[in-house]
Short mmCIF file of N, CA, C and O in Angstrom, two decimals:
data_model
loop_
_atom_site.label_atom_id
_atom_site.label_comp_id
_atom_site.label_asym_id
_atom_site.label_seq_id
_atom_site.Cartn_x
_atom_site.Cartn_y
_atom_site.Cartn_z
N MET A 1 -6.67 12.87 2.04
CA MET A 1 -6.64 11.65 2.77
C MET A 1 -5.47 12.02 4.21
O MET A 1 -5.78 13.83 4.28
N SER A 2 -6.24 12.96 5.90
CA SER A 2 -6.18 13.39 6.67
C SER A 2 -5.19 13.88 7.49
O SER A 2 -4.03 12.51 7.05
N GLY A 3 -4.44 15.18 7.59
CA GLY A 3 -3.49 15.14 7.83
C GLY A 3 -2.21 15.47 6.63
O GLY A 3 -1.43 15.89 8.15
N PHE A 4 -2.27 15.42 6.31
CA PHE A 4 -1.36 16.26 5.17
C PHE A 4 -1.74 17.42 5.03
O PHE A 4 -2.86 17.67 5.59
N PRO A 5 -0.59 18.42 4.99
CA PRO A 5 -0.71 19.92 4.80
C PRO A 5 -1.04 19.85 2.60
O PRO A 5 -0.92 18.82 2.15
N PRO A 6 -1.61 20.71 2.62
CA PRO A 6 -2.34 21.59 1.92
C PRO A 6 -1.02 20.89 0.12
O PRO A 6 -1.39 21.34 -1.13
N SER A 7 0.40 21.09 1.07
CA SER A 7 1.50 21.62 -0.06
C SER A 7 1.81 20.01 -0.61
O SER A 7 2.78 19.31 -0.73
N ALA A 8 1.04 18.60 -0.13
CA ALA A 8 1.69 17.94 0.16
C ALA A 8 1.49 17.19 -0.82
O ALA A 8 0.24 18.00 -2.14
N ARG A 9 1.78 16.73 -2.12
CA ARG A 9 2.01 15.12 -3.16
C ARG A 9 0.81 14.05 -4.03
O ARG A 9 0.02 13.61 -2.30
N ASN A 10 -0.21 14.28 -4.02
CA ASN A 10 -1.40 13.24 -4.00
C ASN A 10 -0.70 12.88 -5.65
O ASN A 10 -1.22 13.02 -6.23
N ALA A 11 -2.10 11.04 -5.94
CA ALA A 11 -2.12 10.92 -7.04
C ALA A 11 -3.18 9.53 -6.42
O ALA A 11 -2.66 9.05 -5.15
N SER A 12 -4.16 9.57 -7.13
CA SER A 12 -4.54 7.96 -7.57
C SER A 12 -4.42 7.84 -9.03
O SER A 12 -4.57 8.37 -10.12
N HIS A 13 -4.80 5.78 -8.77
CA HIS A 13 -5.21 5.74 -9.34
C HIS A 13 -5.78 4.09 -10.34
O HIS A 13 -5.58 3.10 -9.19
N TRP A 14 -6.34 4.56 -10.68
CA TRP A 14 -6.88 3.04 -10.51
C TRP A 14 -6.57 1.56 -11.56
O TRP A 14 -5.77 2.01 -12.45
N LEU A 15 -7.02 0.55 -10.92
CA LEU A 15 -5.36 -0.68 -11.32
C LEU A 15 -6.81 -2.02 -11.29
O LEU A 15 -7.30 -1.85 -11.20
N PRO A 16 -6.04 -2.37 -12.49
CA PRO A 16 -6.92 -3.80 -13.56
C PRO A 16 -6.77 -4.78 -12.07
O PRO A 16 -5.89 -4.91 -11.15
N ARG A 17 -7.59 -5.88 -12.05
CA ARG A 17 -7.14 -7.17 -10.68
C ARG A 17 -6.53 -8.21 -12.14
O ARG A 17 -6.82 -8.35 -13.54
N SER A 18 -4.99 -7.96 -11.32
CA SER A 18 -4.10 -8.70 -12.76
C SER A 18 -2.78 -8.92 -11.80
O SER A 18 -2.09 -7.90 -11.61
N ARG A 19 -1.57 -9.59 -12.08
CA ARG A 19 -0.63 -9.59 -11.32
C ARG A 19 -0.34 -8.79 -11.45
O ARG A 19 0.69 -8.49 -11.01
N ARG A 20 0.13 -7.94 -12.76
CA ARG A 20 1.30 -6.52 -13.52
C ARG A 20 1.08 -5.41 -12.34
O ARG A 20 2.06 -4.27 -12.26
N SER A 21 -0.32 -5.59 -11.77
CA SER A 21 -0.94 -4.60 -10.64
C SER A 21 0.20 -3.30 -10.53
O SER A 21 0.42 -2.41 -9.83
N PRO A 22 0.94 -4.95 -8.75
CA PRO A 22 1.69 -4.45 -8.53
C PRO A 22 3.10 -3.68 -8.83
O PRO A 22 3.39 -2.43 -8.26
N GLY A 23 2.90 -3.69 -10.72
CA GLY A 23 4.45 -3.00 -10.92
C GLY A 23 3.78 -2.42 -11.06
O GLY A 23 5.43 -1.05 -10.90
N GLU A 24 2.65 -1.61 -11.56
CA GLU A 24 2.00 -0.38 -11.96
C GLU A 24 1.70 0.66 -10.64
O GLU A 24 2.86 1.46 -10.48
N ALA A 25 1.43 -0.40 -9.60
CA ALA A 25 1.47 0.72 -8.18
C ALA A 25 3.05 1.15 -7.96
O ALA A 25 2.88 1.95 -7.29
N ARG A 26 4.15 0.11 -8.15
CA ARG A 26 5.04 0.99 -7.61
C ARG A 26 5.89 2.07 -7.59
O ARG A 26 6.43 2.88 -8.36
N ARG A 27 5.33 1.63 -9.84
CA ARG A 27 5.48 2.55 -10.70
C ARG A 27 5.32 4.36 -10.18
O ARG A 27 5.48 5.74 -10.72
N CYS A 28 3.99 4.19 -9.48
CA CYS A 28 2.91 5.48 -9.60
C CYS A 28 3.51 6.01 -8.18
O CYS A 28 3.66 6.79 -8.68
N LEU A 29 4.23 5.01 -7.49
CA LEU A 29 4.35 5.83 -5.87
C LEU A 29 6.57 6.47 -7.15
O LEU A 29 6.48 7.09 -5.44
N GLU A 30 6.60 5.67 -7.63
CA GLU A 30 7.98 6.61 -8.15
C GLU A 30 7.97 7.58 -8.48
O GLU A 30 8.54 8.61 -8.32
N ARG A 31 7.36 7.78 -8.95
CA ARG A 31 6.56 9.38 -9.42
C ARG A 31 6.24 10.10 -9.13
O ARG A 31 6.97 11.60 -8.64
N LEU A 32 5.33 9.93 -7.47
CA LEU A 32 5.00 10.46 -6.77
C LEU A 32 6.17 11.23 -5.70
O LEU A 32 6.71 12.17 -5.43
N LEU A 33 6.93 10.39 -5.51
CA LEU A 33 8.69 10.08 -4.62
C LEU A 33 9.56 10.91 -5.13
O LEU A 33 10.04 12.34 -5.08
N GLY A 34 8.94 11.73 -6.76
CA GLY A 34 9.88 11.85 -7.82
C GLY A 34 9.76 13.53 -7.49
O GLY A 34 10.70 14.07 -7.06
N ASP A 35 8.91 13.85 -6.94
CA ASP A 35 8.45 15.04 -7.45
C ASP A 35 8.38 15.32 -5.14
O ASP A 35 8.29 17.12 -5.91
N VAL A 36 8.05 14.95 -4.94
CA VAL A 36 8.16 15.61 -2.47
C VAL A 36 10.09 15.44 -2.86
O VAL A 36 11.03 15.03 -3.04
N VAL A 37 9.88 16.62 -2.04
CA VAL A 37 10.89 17.14 -1.85
C VAL A 37 11.48 16.28 -0.04
O VAL A 37 10.59 15.97 0.46
N GLY A 38 12.66 16.28 -0.13
CA GLY A 38 13.09 13.69 0.76
C GLY A 38 12.94 12.54 0.01
O GLY A 38 12.24 12.55 0.77
N GLY A 39 11.94 12.31 -0.90
CA GLY A 39 10.07 11.97 -1.01
C GLY A 39 11.45 10.07 -1.72
O GLY A 39 11.20 9.06 -1.02
N GLU A 40 12.89 10.39 -1.31
CA GLU A 40 13.19 8.70 -1.93
C GLU A 40 13.75 8.48 0.11
O GLU A 40 14.47 7.38 -0.28
N ARG A 41 13.94 9.33 0.60
CA ARG A 41 14.05 8.41 1.68
C ARG A 41 12.53 7.07 2.20
O ARG A 41 12.61 6.76 3.14
N PHE A 42 11.55 7.88 1.20
CA PHE A 42 10.54 6.51 1.31
C PHE A 42 11.02 5.62 0.18
O PHE A 42 9.31 4.47 0.56
N ILE A 43 11.61 5.66 -0.88
CA ILE A 43 11.47 4.69 -1.96
C ILE A 43 11.26 3.36 -1.86
O ILE A 43 10.06 2.62 -2.10
N ASP A 44 12.10 2.74 -0.50
CA ASP A 44 12.41 1.18 -0.66
C ASP A 44 11.60 1.07 0.41
O ASP A 44 11.15 -0.07 0.10
N THR A 45 11.39 1.36 1.64
CA THR A 45 10.48 0.91 2.13
C THR A 45 8.23 0.80 1.74
O THR A 45 7.59 -0.20 1.43
N GLY A 46 8.95 2.56 1.17
CA GLY A 46 7.80 2.48 0.43
C GLY A 46 6.66 1.57 -1.01
O GLY A 46 5.95 1.35 -1.47
N LEU A 47 8.33 0.83 -1.54
CA LEU A 47 7.89 0.26 -3.08
C LEU A 47 7.17 -0.85 -2.45
O LEU A 47 6.95 -2.08 -2.95
N LEU A 48 7.66 -1.98 -1.02
CA LEU A 48 7.41 -3.19 -0.77
C LEU A 48 6.07 -2.87 0.00
O LEU A 48 4.77 -3.58 -0.96
N LEU A 49 5.63 -1.75 0.26
CA LEU A 49 5.02 -2.03 1.01
C LEU A 49 3.61 -1.92 0.08
O LEU A 49 2.52 -2.13 0.29
N VAL A 50 3.40 -1.03 -1.15
CA VAL A 50 2.44 -0.82 -1.99
C VAL A 50 2.55 -2.31 -2.55
O VAL A 50 1.35 -2.14 -2.78
N SER A 51 3.13 -2.58 -3.05
CA SER A 51 3.75 -3.98 -3.92
C SER A 51 2.70 -5.45 -3.03
O SER A 51 1.68 -5.88 -3.20
N GLU A 52 2.38 -4.78 -1.79
CA GLU A 52 2.49 -5.89 -0.28
C GLU A 52 0.49 -5.76 -0.96
O GLU A 52 -0.71 -6.33 -1.52
N LEU A 53 0.30 -4.39 -0.67
CA LEU A 53 -0.85 -3.93 -0.14
C LEU A 53 -1.35 -3.92 -1.42
O LEU A 53 -3.43 -4.45 -1.59
N VAL A 54 -1.17 -3.71 -2.94
CA VAL A 54 -1.47 -3.76 -3.73
C VAL A 54 -2.19 -5.51 -3.93
O VAL A 54 -3.92 -6.49 -4.86
N THR A 55 -0.72 -6.29 -4.15
CA THR A 55 -1.21 -7.89 -4.12
C THR A 55 -2.24 -8.71 -3.78
O THR A 55 -3.08 -8.93 -4.21
N ASN A 56 -2.38 -8.19 -1.80
CA ASN A 56 -3.30 -8.25 -0.99
C ASN A 56 -5.08 -7.87 -2.02
O ASN A 56 -5.68 -8.22 -1.88
N ALA A 57 -4.87 -6.79 -2.32
CA ALA A 57 -6.17 -6.41 -2.76
C ALA A 57 -6.57 -6.99 -4.20
O ALA A 57 -8.14 -7.40 -4.29
N VAL A 58 -5.08 -7.44 -4.73
CA VAL A 58 -6.22 -8.07 -6.08
C VAL A 58 -6.07 -9.27 -5.72
O VAL A 58 -7.23 -10.13 -6.66
N VAL A 59 -5.65 -10.06 -5.11
CA VAL A 59 -4.97 -11.75 -5.28
C VAL A 59 -7.21 -12.00 -3.87
O VAL A 59 -8.43 -12.68 -3.77
N HIS A 60 -7.05 -11.09 -2.79
CA HIS A 60 -7.22 -11.60 -2.22
C HIS A 60 -9.09 -10.53 -1.57
O HIS A 60 -10.63 -11.07 -0.70
N GLY A 61 -8.63 -8.79 -2.45
CA GLY A 61 -10.15 -8.75 -1.84
C GLY A 61 -10.98 -7.33 -3.13
O GLY A 61 -12.00 -7.06 -3.48
N SER A 62 -10.55 -8.33 -4.57
CA SER A 62 -11.54 -7.88 -5.10
C SER A 62 -11.86 -9.01 -6.14
O SER A 62 -11.30 -10.21 -6.65
N SER A 63 -13.38 -8.88 -7.05
CA SER A 63 -14.11 -9.72 -7.44
C SER A 63 -13.12 -9.79 -8.65
O SER A 63 -12.38 -8.43 -9.53
N ARG A 64 -14.16 -10.98 -9.31
CA ARG A 64 -13.50 -11.08 -11.00
C ARG A 64 -13.37 -9.56 -12.12
O ARG A 64 -12.19 -8.87 -13.02
N ASP A 65 -13.97 -8.42 -11.91
CA ASP A 65 -14.58 -7.27 -12.40
C ASP A 65 -14.01 -6.40 -12.17
O ASP A 65 -14.66 -5.16 -12.41
N ASN A 66 -13.89 -5.96 -10.86
CA ASN A 66 -13.67 -5.17 -10.06
C ASN A 66 -12.23 -5.12 -10.61
O ASN A 66 -10.92 -5.15 -10.64
N ARG A 67 -11.77 -2.84 -10.20
CA ARG A 67 -10.82 -2.76 -9.76
C ARG A 67 -10.54 -1.83 -8.20
O ARG A 67 -11.15 -2.33 -8.17
N VAL A 68 -9.12 -2.11 -8.14
CA VAL A 68 -8.62 -1.61 -7.29
C VAL A 68 -8.39 0.22 -7.06
O VAL A 68 -7.70 0.23 -7.97
N LEU A 69 -8.36 0.50 -6.70
CA LEU A 69 -7.91 2.78 -7.00
C LEU A 69 -7.30 2.54 -5.24
O LEU A 69 -6.95 2.20 -4.75
N LEU A 70 -5.70 2.57 -5.80
CA LEU A 70 -4.50 3.07 -5.65
C LEU A 70 -4.46 4.52 -4.58
O LEU A 70 -4.83 5.86 -5.92
N GLU A 71 -4.62 4.87 -4.05
CA GLU A 71 -4.16 6.66 -3.51
C GLU A 71 -3.16 7.41 -2.49
O GLU A 71 -2.48 5.72 -1.91
N LEU A 72 -2.66 7.75 -2.50
CA LEU A 72 -0.80 8.12 -2.47
C LEU A 72 -1.41 9.58 -1.73
O LEU A 72 -1.15 10.63 -2.75
N SER A 73 -0.89 9.82 -0.03
CA SER A 73 0.28 11.06 -0.61
C SER A 73 1.16 10.96 0.48
O SER A 73 1.96 10.59 0.86
N ALA A 74 2.48 12.10 0.02
CA ALA A 74 3.07 12.30 0.74
C ALA A 74 3.77 14.12 0.59
O ALA A 74 3.97 14.60 0.21
N ASP A 75 4.53 14.35 1.89
CA ASP A 75 4.74 14.59 1.76
C ASP A 75 6.48 15.10 2.57
O ASP A 75 6.52 14.09 3.22
N SER A 76 6.99 15.32 3.08
CA SER A 76 8.48 15.40 3.46
C SER A 76 8.88 14.62 4.53
O SER A 76 10.12 14.67 5.02
N VAL A 77 8.08 14.60 5.27
CA VAL A 77 7.47 13.91 6.68
C VAL A 77 6.98 12.82 6.95
O VAL A 77 7.75 12.29 7.10
N ARG A 78 5.78 11.99 5.69
CA ARG A 78 5.11 11.60 5.50
C ARG A 78 4.94 10.76 4.24
O ARG A 78 4.54 11.20 3.55
N LEU A 79 4.37 9.24 4.56
CA LEU A 79 4.29 8.26 2.71
C LEU A 79 2.58 7.85 3.48
O LEU A 79 2.79 7.36 4.60
N ARG A 80 1.84 8.26 2.79
CA ARG A 80 0.28 7.29 3.47
C ARG A 80 0.01 6.69 1.99
O ARG A 80 -0.55 7.61 0.94
N ILE A 81 0.24 5.40 2.58
CA ILE A 81 -0.66 4.40 0.55
C ILE A 81 -2.28 3.84 0.91
O ILE A 81 -1.69 3.38 2.76
N GLU A 82 -2.95 3.89 0.11
CA GLU A 82 -4.52 3.55 0.56
C GLU A 82 -4.61 2.80 -0.67
O GLU A 82 -4.24 3.12 -1.68
N VAL A 83 -5.01 1.60 -0.10
CA VAL A 83 -5.86 1.28 -1.13
C VAL A 83 -7.04 0.47 -1.17
O VAL A 83 -7.79 -0.17 -0.35
N HIS A 84 -8.29 0.89 -2.11
CA HIS A 84 -9.26 -0.04 -1.82
C HIS A 84 -9.92 -0.76 -2.54
O HIS A 84 -10.00 -0.88 -3.69
N ASP A 85 -10.60 -1.19 -1.87
CA ASP A 85 -10.99 -2.78 -3.22
C ASP A 85 -12.61 -2.95 -2.73
O ASP A 85 -13.37 -1.92 -1.71
N ALA A 86 -13.69 -3.88 -3.21
CA ALA A 86 -15.10 -3.80 -3.26
C ALA A 86 -15.59 -4.83 -2.59
O ALA A 86 -16.79 -4.22 -2.23
N LEU A 87 -14.93 -5.03 -2.34
CA LEU A 87 -15.76 -6.50 -0.70
C LEU A 87 -14.39 -6.12 0.63
O LEU A 87 -13.97 -6.29 1.20
N ALA A 88 -16.23 -5.60 1.39
CA ALA A 88 -15.76 -4.65 2.34
C ALA A 88 -16.15 -6.06 3.43
O ALA A 88 -15.54 -5.93 4.17
N ASP A 89 -16.28 -7.07 3.12
CA ASP A 89 -17.04 -8.73 4.14
C ASP A 89 -14.78 -9.92 4.18
O ASP A 89 -15.30 -10.39 5.54
N ARG A 90 -13.66 -10.00 3.61
CA ARG A 90 -13.16 -8.88 3.62
C ARG A 90 -11.93 -8.74 3.96
O ARG A 90 -10.79 -8.19 3.26
N ALA A 91 -12.25 -7.72 5.39
CA ALA A 91 -10.46 -7.16 5.86
C ALA A 91 -9.10 -8.79 6.41
O ALA A 91 -9.70 -9.40 6.01
N PRO A 92 -7.89 -7.40 6.20
CA PRO A 92 -6.84 -8.05 6.13
C PRO A 92 -6.62 -8.75 7.65
O PRO A 92 -7.23 -8.75 8.95
N VAL A 93 -6.49 -10.32 7.47
CA VAL A 93 -5.79 -11.09 8.71
C VAL A 93 -4.29 -10.33 8.85
O VAL A 93 -3.73 -11.70 7.69
N LEU A 94 -3.99 -10.50 9.39
CA LEU A 94 -2.43 -11.19 9.82
C LEU A 94 -2.54 -12.18 10.86
O LEU A 94 -3.53 -12.77 11.73
N ARG A 95 -1.61 -13.45 9.68
CA ARG A 95 -1.12 -14.46 10.78
C ARG A 95 0.37 -14.78 9.72
O ARG A 95 1.07 -14.00 9.60
N ALA A 96 0.55 -15.91 11.04
CA ALA A 96 1.77 -16.17 11.40
C ALA A 96 1.26 -17.12 10.01
O ALA A 96 1.53 -18.73 10.27
N ALA A 97 2.73 -16.66 9.25
CA ALA A 97 2.66 -18.53 7.92
C ALA A 97 3.45 -18.99 9.27
O ALA A 97 4.73 -19.24 9.36
N ASP A 98 3.47 -20.85 8.16
CA ASP A 98 4.35 -21.61 9.01
C ASP A 98 5.41 -22.27 7.81
O ASP A 98 5.19 -20.75 6.41
N ARG A 99 6.87 -22.53 8.03
CA ARG A 99 8.11 -22.24 7.58
C ARG A 99 8.21 -22.41 6.42
O ARG A 99 8.51 -21.61 5.15
N ASP A 100 7.54 -23.08 5.98
CA ASP A 100 7.47 -23.80 4.11
C ASP A 100 5.78 -22.96 3.67
O ASP A 100 6.24 -23.33 2.63
N GLU A 101 5.67 -22.35 4.09
CA GLU A 101 4.54 -21.31 3.71
C GLU A 101 4.56 -19.88 1.84
O GLU A 101 5.58 -19.83 2.84
N GLU A 102 4.59 -20.33 1.22
CA GLU A 102 5.41 -20.14 0.49
C GLU A 102 4.67 -18.05 -0.15
O GLU A 102 5.05 -17.20 -0.53
N SER A 103 3.73 -18.06 1.10
CA SER A 103 2.64 -16.63 1.57
C SER A 103 2.47 -16.76 2.05
O SER A 103 2.39 -17.87 2.83
N GLY A 104 1.56 -15.07 2.67
CA GLY A 104 0.91 -15.68 3.56
C GLY A 104 2.43 -14.46 4.54
O GLY A 104 0.96 -14.37 6.22
N ARG A 105 3.04 -13.70 4.38
CA ARG A 105 3.52 -12.87 5.32
C ARG A 105 3.52 -11.30 4.91
O ARG A 105 4.31 -10.76 5.55
N GLY A 106 2.34 -10.84 3.62
CA GLY A 106 2.48 -9.70 3.35
C GLY A 106 2.01 -8.84 4.75
O GLY A 106 3.21 -7.92 4.46
N LEU A 107 1.59 -9.24 4.89
CA LEU A 107 1.11 -7.57 6.39
C LEU A 107 1.32 -7.94 7.09
O LEU A 107 1.69 -7.10 7.94
N LEU A 108 2.50 -9.26 7.96
CA LEU A 108 2.88 -8.92 8.62
C LEU A 108 5.12 -8.01 8.80
O LEU A 108 5.46 -7.06 8.95
N LEU A 109 5.13 -7.82 7.44
CA LEU A 109 5.98 -7.04 6.52
C LEU A 109 5.26 -5.31 6.43
O LEU A 109 5.29 -5.06 7.44
N VAL A 110 3.68 -5.50 6.56
CA VAL A 110 3.53 -3.57 6.84
C VAL A 110 3.03 -3.31 7.83
O VAL A 110 3.31 -2.20 7.71
N LYS A 111 2.74 -4.36 9.11
CA LYS A 111 3.14 -3.91 10.49
C LYS A 111 4.02 -3.42 11.11
O LYS A 111 4.01 -3.22 11.50
N SER A 112 4.83 -4.76 10.38
CA SER A 112 6.38 -4.73 10.66
C SER A 112 6.95 -2.92 10.36
O SER A 112 8.08 -2.27 11.10
N LEU A 113 6.81 -2.76 9.04
CA LEU A 113 7.95 -0.94 8.62
C LEU A 113 6.67 0.17 8.26
O LEU A 113 7.35 0.43 7.98
N SER A 114 5.64 -0.81 8.73
CA SER A 114 4.72 0.69 8.62
C SER A 114 5.04 1.62 10.58
O SER A 114 4.63 0.95 11.23
N GLU A 115 4.63 3.41 10.11
CA GLU A 115 4.38 3.42 11.96
C GLU A 115 3.09 3.46 12.43
O GLU A 115 2.58 3.14 13.52
N LYS A 116 2.02 3.11 11.15
CA LYS A 116 0.71 2.36 11.31
C LYS A 116 -0.22 2.00 10.14
O LYS A 116 0.23 2.30 9.49
N TRP A 117 -1.18 1.40 10.81
CA TRP A 117 -1.73 0.75 9.45
C TRP A 117 -2.71 0.25 10.00
O TRP A 117 -3.55 0.14 10.84
N GLY A 118 -4.10 -0.40 9.35
CA GLY A 118 -5.66 -0.58 9.06
C GLY A 118 -6.00 -0.41 8.63
O GLY A 118 -5.88 -0.81 6.54
N CYS A 119 -7.43 -1.21 8.58
CA CYS A 119 -8.70 -1.49 7.42
C CYS A 119 -10.02 -0.27 7.73
O CYS A 119 -10.24 -0.56 9.16
N CYS A 120 -10.26 0.37 6.84
CA CYS A 120 -11.93 1.43 6.95
C CYS A 120 -12.50 1.43 6.26
O CYS A 120 -12.26 0.61 5.28
N PRO A 121 -13.51 1.22 7.21
CA PRO A 121 -14.92 0.25 5.67
C PRO A 121 -14.53 1.75 4.94
O PRO A 121 -14.16 2.73 4.99
N ARG A 122 -15.22 1.37 2.88
CA ARG A 122 -14.65 2.63 1.94
C ARG A 122 -16.26 3.23 1.91
O ARG A 122 -17.30 3.13 2.15
N ASN A 123 -16.81 3.98 1.76
CA ASN A 123 -17.49 5.47 0.73
C ASN A 123 -17.92 4.84 0.41
O ASN A 123 -16.94 4.89 -0.61
N GLY A 124 -19.34 3.84 0.50
CA GLY A 124 -20.65 3.19 -0.74
C GLY A 124 -19.78 2.26 -0.21
O GLY A 124 -19.96 1.22 0.91
N VAL A 125 -19.14 1.45 -0.92
CA VAL A 125 -19.23 -0.06 -1.14
C VAL A 125 -17.66 0.15 -0.37
O VAL A 125 -16.82 0.14 -1.48
N GLY A 126 -16.81 -1.74 0.28
CA GLY A 126 -15.47 -1.88 0.03
C GLY A 126 -15.21 -1.57 0.80
O GLY A 126 -15.26 -0.87 2.67
N LYS A 127 -13.58 -1.72 1.40
CA LYS A 127 -12.63 -1.36 2.42
C LYS A 127 -11.57 -0.85 1.56
O LYS A 127 -10.84 -0.46 0.76
N VAL A 128 -11.07 0.32 2.56
CA VAL A 128 -9.58 0.98 2.74
C VAL A 128 -8.51 -0.55 3.76
O VAL A 128 -9.05 0.10 4.07
N VAL A 129 -7.41 -0.45 2.74
CA VAL A 129 -6.24 -0.65 3.90
C VAL A 129 -5.16 -0.24 3.31
O VAL A 129 -5.04 0.26 2.20
N TRP A 130 -4.37 0.83 4.09
CA TRP A 130 -4.04 1.25 4.38
C TRP A 130 -3.07 1.67 5.82
O TRP A 130 -2.14 0.62 6.19
N CYS A 131 -1.63 2.18 5.24
CA CYS A 131 -0.12 2.26 6.46
C CYS A 131 0.45 3.26 6.05
O CYS A 131 0.14 4.06 4.83
N GLU A 132 1.45 3.87 6.59
CA GLU A 132 1.83 4.96 7.06
C GLU A 132 2.90 5.25 7.25
O GLU A 132 3.24 3.87 7.47
N ILE A 133 4.34 5.41 6.89
CA ILE A 133 5.92 5.47 6.59
C ILE A 133 6.01 6.88 7.08
O ILE A 133 5.61 7.36 6.81
N GLY A 134 7.06 7.47 7.96
CA GLY A 134 7.21 7.91 8.58
C GLY A 134 9.19 7.83 8.46
O GLY A 134 9.80 6.78 8.18
N PRO A 135 10.07 9.53 8.95
CA PRO A 135 11.19 8.91 9.19
C PRO A 135 11.23 7.80 9.97
O PRO A 135 13.26 7.09 9.98
N ALA A 136 11.16 7.58 11.27
CA ALA A 136 11.71 6.63 11.75
C ALA A 136 11.51 5.80 11.38
O ALA A 136 11.76 4.93 12.08
N PHE A 137 10.23 5.15 10.86
CA PHE A 137 10.24 3.78 10.66
C PHE A 137 10.54 3.85 8.40
O PHE A 137 10.36 2.43 8.22
N ASP A 138 11.97 4.49 7.90
CA ASP A 138 11.94 3.95 7.12
C ASP A 138 12.94 2.98 7.83
O ASP A 138 14.19 3.00 7.21
N CYS A 139 12.96 1.77 7.71
CA CYS A 139 13.35 0.71 8.02
C CYS A 139 14.52 0.35 6.70
O CYS A 139 15.49 -0.55 7.46
N LEU A 140 14.41 0.64 5.77
CA LEU A 140 15.46 -0.62 4.72
C LEU A 140 16.14 0.10 4.17
O LEU A 140 16.88 -0.32 4.06
N GLU A 141 16.48 1.95 4.78
CA GLU A 141 17.18 2.70 4.25
C GLU A 141 18.22 1.71 5.16
O GLU A 141 20.42 2.11 4.49
N GLY A 142 18.68 1.77 6.27
CA GLY A 142 19.90 1.29 6.43
C GLY A 142 19.97 -0.41 6.29
O GLY A 142 21.73 -0.83 6.64
N LEU A 143 20.00 -1.00 5.39
CA LEU A 143 19.80 -2.27 5.58
C LEU A 143 20.68 -2.46 4.55
O LEU A 143 21.01 -3.24 3.57
N ALA A 144 21.26 -1.52 3.11
CA ALA A 144 21.21 -1.41 1.81
C ALA A 144 23.11 -0.60 1.99
O ALA A 144 23.62 -0.86 3.00
#
């Protein structure tokens, strides 16, 4: 994970193509942030973002038998979420969902709540969709 000091906490977890995977990803993030001094500042926004990225990978970025890889890195200043999947030809697409649509807003949330986000090729096969949040972008904290 680029730009993080050696003292940063890291976690990796393989997730199946399952509707239960976003919940497992949230639990993994909670465990990681529990070990980071000041990690609680990222919990609300991080839980939402990891759910969105993993859901997108499970629904749109993986074929039936493939798993997705969740990689997390956090220190007291920043949280980075990466979701690796096997389909390089399906880059995430930001789009405006119609008012009546039940889905299609996830990447807009990721863009709005992240300091930065993007997609890049994965070493080997597939792609990585990632986002980072820092203290200035912990937008959900003030809404409680």
